[in-house]
Coordinates of C-alpha atoms in Angstrom, one line a residue:
M87 CA 53.2 77.3 36.1
I88 CA 52.8 81.1 35.8
N89 CA 50.9 83.5 33.2
I90 CA 52.0 86.7 31.9
E91 CA 49.6 88.7 34.4
Q92 CA 50.9 87.1 37.3
C93 CA 54.5 88.0 36.1
R94 CA 53.7 91.6 35.9
G95 CA 51.6 91.6 39.0
A96 CA 54.4 89.9 41.0
R97 CA 56.8 92.6 39.5
G98 CA 54.6 95.3 40.6
I99 CA 54.5 94.0 44.3
L100 CA 58.1 93.7 44.5
G101 CA 59.1 96.8 42.5
W102 CA 61.1 94.8 40.3
T103 CA 62.3 95.7 36.7
Q104 CA 62.5 93.5 33.9
Q105 CA 66.4 93.5 34.4
E106 CA 66.2 92.7 37.9
L107 CA 63.9 89.5 37.2
A108 CA 66.1 88.5 34.6
D109 CA 69.1 88.9 37.1
A110 CA 67.1 86.9 39.8
S111 CA 65.9 84.1 37.4
G112 CA 69.1 83.5 35.6
L113 CA 67.3 84.8 32.2
S114 CA 67.9 87.7 29.7
K115 CA 66.1 90.7 29.8
T116 CA 65.1 90.1 26.4
A117 CA 63.4 86.6 27.4
I118 CA 61.3 88.5 30.2
N119 CA 60.4 91.3 27.8
N120 CA 59.2 88.8 25.1
F121 CA 57.2 86.7 27.6
E122 CA 55.4 89.6 28.9
K123 CA 54.5 90.9 25.5
Q124 CA 53.6 87.4 24.1
H125 CA 56.4 88.1 21.4
S126 CA 57.7 84.5 21.5
D127 CA 57.0 81.1 23.2
I128 CA 58.9 80.5 26.4
K129 CA 60.3 77.3 27.6
A130 CA 58.9 75.1 30.6
E131 CA 62.2 75.7 32.1
S132 CA 62.4 79.3 32.0
L133 CA 58.9 79.6 33.3
K134 CA 60.2 77.7 36.3
A135 CA 63.1 79.7 36.8
I136 CA 60.7 83.1 36.9
R137 CA 58.4 81.5 39.1
M138 CA 61.3 80.4 41.5
A139 CA 62.8 83.7 41.5
F140 CA 59.7 85.2 42.6
E141 CA 58.9 82.4 45.4
S142 CA 62.4 83.2 46.8
A143 CA 61.0 86.6 47.4
D144 CA 58.2 85.7 49.2
I145 CA 55.7 85.8 46.1
E146 CA 52.8 83.4 46.1
F147 CA 50.7 82.6 43.3
L148 CA 47.0 81.9 43.7
D149 CA 44.8 80.1 41.3
K150 CA 45.0 80.9 37.6
Y151 CA 45.4 84.7 37.8
G152 CA 46.2 85.6 41.4
V153 CA 49.2 86.7 43.2
R154 CA 50.3 88.2 46.6
K155 CA 53.5 88.6 48.9
K156 CA 53.3 85.9 51.5
T157 CA 54.3 88.3 54.1
Q158 CA 51.3 90.6 53.6
D159 CA 47.9 90.4 52.9
I160 CA 47.7 91.8 49.4
Q161 CA 46.6 90.2 46.4
I162 CA 46.9 91.5 42.8
L163 CA 44.2 90.6 40.3
S164 CA 45.0 91.2 36.6
G165 CA 43.7 90.5 33.2
D166 CA 40.4 89.6 31.7
H167 CA 39.2 87.7 34.6
A168 CA 40.2 90.2 37.5
L169 CA 36.3 91.5 38.0
D170 CA 35.3 87.9 38.1
S171 CA 38.1 86.9 40.7
L172 CA 36.7 89.9 42.9
L173 CA 33.2 89.3 42.8
H174 CA 33.9 85.3 43.6
D175 CA 36.0 86.5 46.4
I176 CA 33.2 88.9 47.6
Y177 CA 30.6 86.0 47.3
M178 CA 32.7 83.6 49.2
S179 CA 33.4 86.1 52.0
C180 CA 30.0 87.5 52.5
D181 CA 28.9 83.9 52.5
K182 CA 30.8 83.2 55.5
H183 CA 31.6 86.1 57.5
S184 CA 29.9 89.5 56.2
N185 CA 26.7 90.7 55.4
E186 CA 27.6 94.2 53.8
L187 CA 29.1 95.2 50.4
I188 CA 30.1 98.6 49.7
I189 CA 30.8 99.8 46.0
C190 CA 32.3 103.0 44.7
E191 CA 32.4 102.7 41.1
L192 CA 33.3 106.1 40.2
Q193 CA 33.8 106.1 36.6
Q194 CA 30.6 104.7 35.5
N195 CA 27.7 102.8 37.3
F196 CA 28.5 99.4 38.7
F197 CA 26.2 97.4 36.8
D198 CA 27.5 98.8 33.4
K199 CA 30.8 97.2 34.2
L200 CA 28.9 93.9 34.0
T201 CA 27.7 91.5 31.5
S202 CA 24.1 90.6 31.5
I203 CA 24.9 87.2 32.8
Q204 CA 27.2 88.8 35.7
V205 CA 24.3 91.2 36.5
K206 CA 21.9 88.0 37.0
K207 CA 24.4 86.3 38.8
H208 CA 25.3 89.0 41.0
A209 CA 21.6 89.9 41.9
S210 CA 20.9 86.1 42.7
M211 CA 24.1 86.1 45.0
I212 CA 23.1 89.4 46.9
Q213 CA 19.9 88.1 47.6
K214 CA 20.5 84.6 48.5
L215 CA 23.2 85.6 51.2
G216 CA 21.3 88.6 52.3
V217 CA 23.9 90.9 51.9
E218 CA 23.3 94.5 52.3
Q219 CA 24.6 96.5 49.3
R220 CA 25.4 100.1 48.9
I221 CA 26.5 101.6 45.5
L222 CA 28.1 105.1 44.8
S223 CA 28.8 106.1 41.0
T224 CA 28.7 109.3 39.1
S225 CA 25.9 108.5 36.6
K226 CA 23.0 106.5 36.4
P227 CA 23.1 102.9 34.9
T228 CA 22.5 102.8 31.2
K229 CA 22.0 99.1 31.3
P230 CA 18.9 97.3 32.8
N231 CA 19.5 97.7 36.3
I232 CA 18.1 95.9 39.4
D233 CA 16.0 97.2 42.2
L234 CA 16.9 95.1 45.2
E235 CA 15.2 95.5 48.5
N236 CA 18.8 95.2 50.3
T237 CA 20.4 97.4 47.6
E238 CA 20.8 101.1 47.6
Q239 CA 22.5 103.7 45.1
R240 CA 23.5 107.1 45.4
I241 CA 24.8 109.4 42.6
L242 CA 27.9 111.6 43.3
S243 CA 28.5 114.9 41.6
E244 CA 31.8 115.6 40.1
K245 CA 33.0 117.7 42.8
E246 CA 32.1 114.9 45.4
Y247 CA 33.7 112.4 42.9
S248 CA 37.2 114.5 43.3
M249 CA 37.0 113.7 47.0
F250 CA 37.0 109.8 46.5
G251 CA 39.1 109.6 43.4
Q252 CA 39.2 105.8 42.7
S253 CA 36.9 102.7 42.4
T254 CA 36.8 100.8 45.5
Y255 CA 34.8 97.7 46.8
I256 CA 34.7 97.4 50.6
Y257 CA 33.6 94.3 52.4
N258 CA 34.6 91.6 55.3
N259 CA 37.8 93.3 56.3
K260 CA 38.9 93.8 52.9
V261 CA 39.3 96.7 50.4
A262 CA 39.7 96.2 46.7
I263 CA 41.0 99.0 44.5
V264 CA 40.2 98.9 41.1
L265 CA 42.7 100.3 38.3
W266 CA 40.4 99.7 35.1
D267 CA 42.8 101.7 32.9
Q268 CA 45.5 99.0 33.8
S269 CA 43.0 95.8 34.1
M270 CA 44.4 95.4 37.6
I271 CA 42.5 94.8 41.1
I272 CA 44.7 95.4 44.3
L273 CA 43.2 93.6 46.9
T274 CA 44.0 94.1 50.7
K275 CA 42.9 92.3 53.7
S276 CA 43.2 94.5 56.7
A277 CA 40.6 95.6 59.3
K278 CA 42.5 99.0 59.6
A279 CA 42.3 99.6 55.7
H280 CA 38.6 98.5 56.0
N281 CA 37.6 100.8 58.7
A282 CA 39.2 103.8 57.1
E283 CA 37.9 103.3 53.6
K284 CA 34.5 102.7 55.1
S285 CA 34.3 105.7 57.4
R286 CA 35.3 108.0 54.1
F287 CA 32.7 106.4 52.3
E288 CA 30.2 107.2 54.9
R289 CA 30.9 110.9 54.8
I290 CA 30.6 111.2 51.0
W291 CA 27.8 108.7 51.2
A292 CA 26.0 111.5 53.0
L293 CA 26.6 114.1 50.2
A294 CA 25.4 111.7 47.4
E295 CA 21.6 111.9 45.9
P296 CA 19.6 108.7 46.0
V297 CA 18.8 106.9 42.7
Y298 CA 15.3 106.0 42.1
V299 CA 15.2 103.0 39.6
E300 CA 12.3 103.0 36.9
E301 CA 10.0 99.9 37.7
E302 CA 10.3 98.7 34.1
I303 CA 14.0 98.0 34.2
C304 CA 13.8 95.9 37.2
K305 CA 12.8 92.7 35.3
L306 CA 16.3 90.8 35.6
A307 CA 15.7 90.6 39.3
A308 CA 12.6 88.5 39.0
E309 CA 14.2 86.3 36.2

């Protein structure tokens, strides 16, 4: 029907407070608050009322965790599965349309964000799809890394980091801005946004230092 992450994401897109959602759905603010904080169970009728209120405001619900405004190419991915959903979209998009993936994972190395299973899958998919991947970060990986022929990594200094300021994934006319502290990813489909972010990336990429991966930590790529 609708889950907590979708409810919060939809309110964020619309800029609604809990009271405004309560007014639109015919429920009390307390009921909305209890639902979002998991303080109590909510009836199916109430979930339906919440969903109808959002849909009346042109909100569209996607899969289990996705949400976006119908009139805009913006999707909010939130919760524990947000990164999985983003990676799935990357693989599907690169399979059909694009052969380039740009990752600016600035708070730590990209591969350190992934589980060992996700690392293996990502390596396999990138190789299978023939995607040219470039990764910027402020640190070298602390987990076993993967040295792929079509992957290049560079390290930013703290000064250069401040020029970018956010974790961003750029691919197939899409830009995903990752808010790790909120467990939320804002995914925008826009050629204009894609080109602007890529141009900014290229300027900073030219300042970054290449990463040379030790041979003994490349075993995952061969498994």
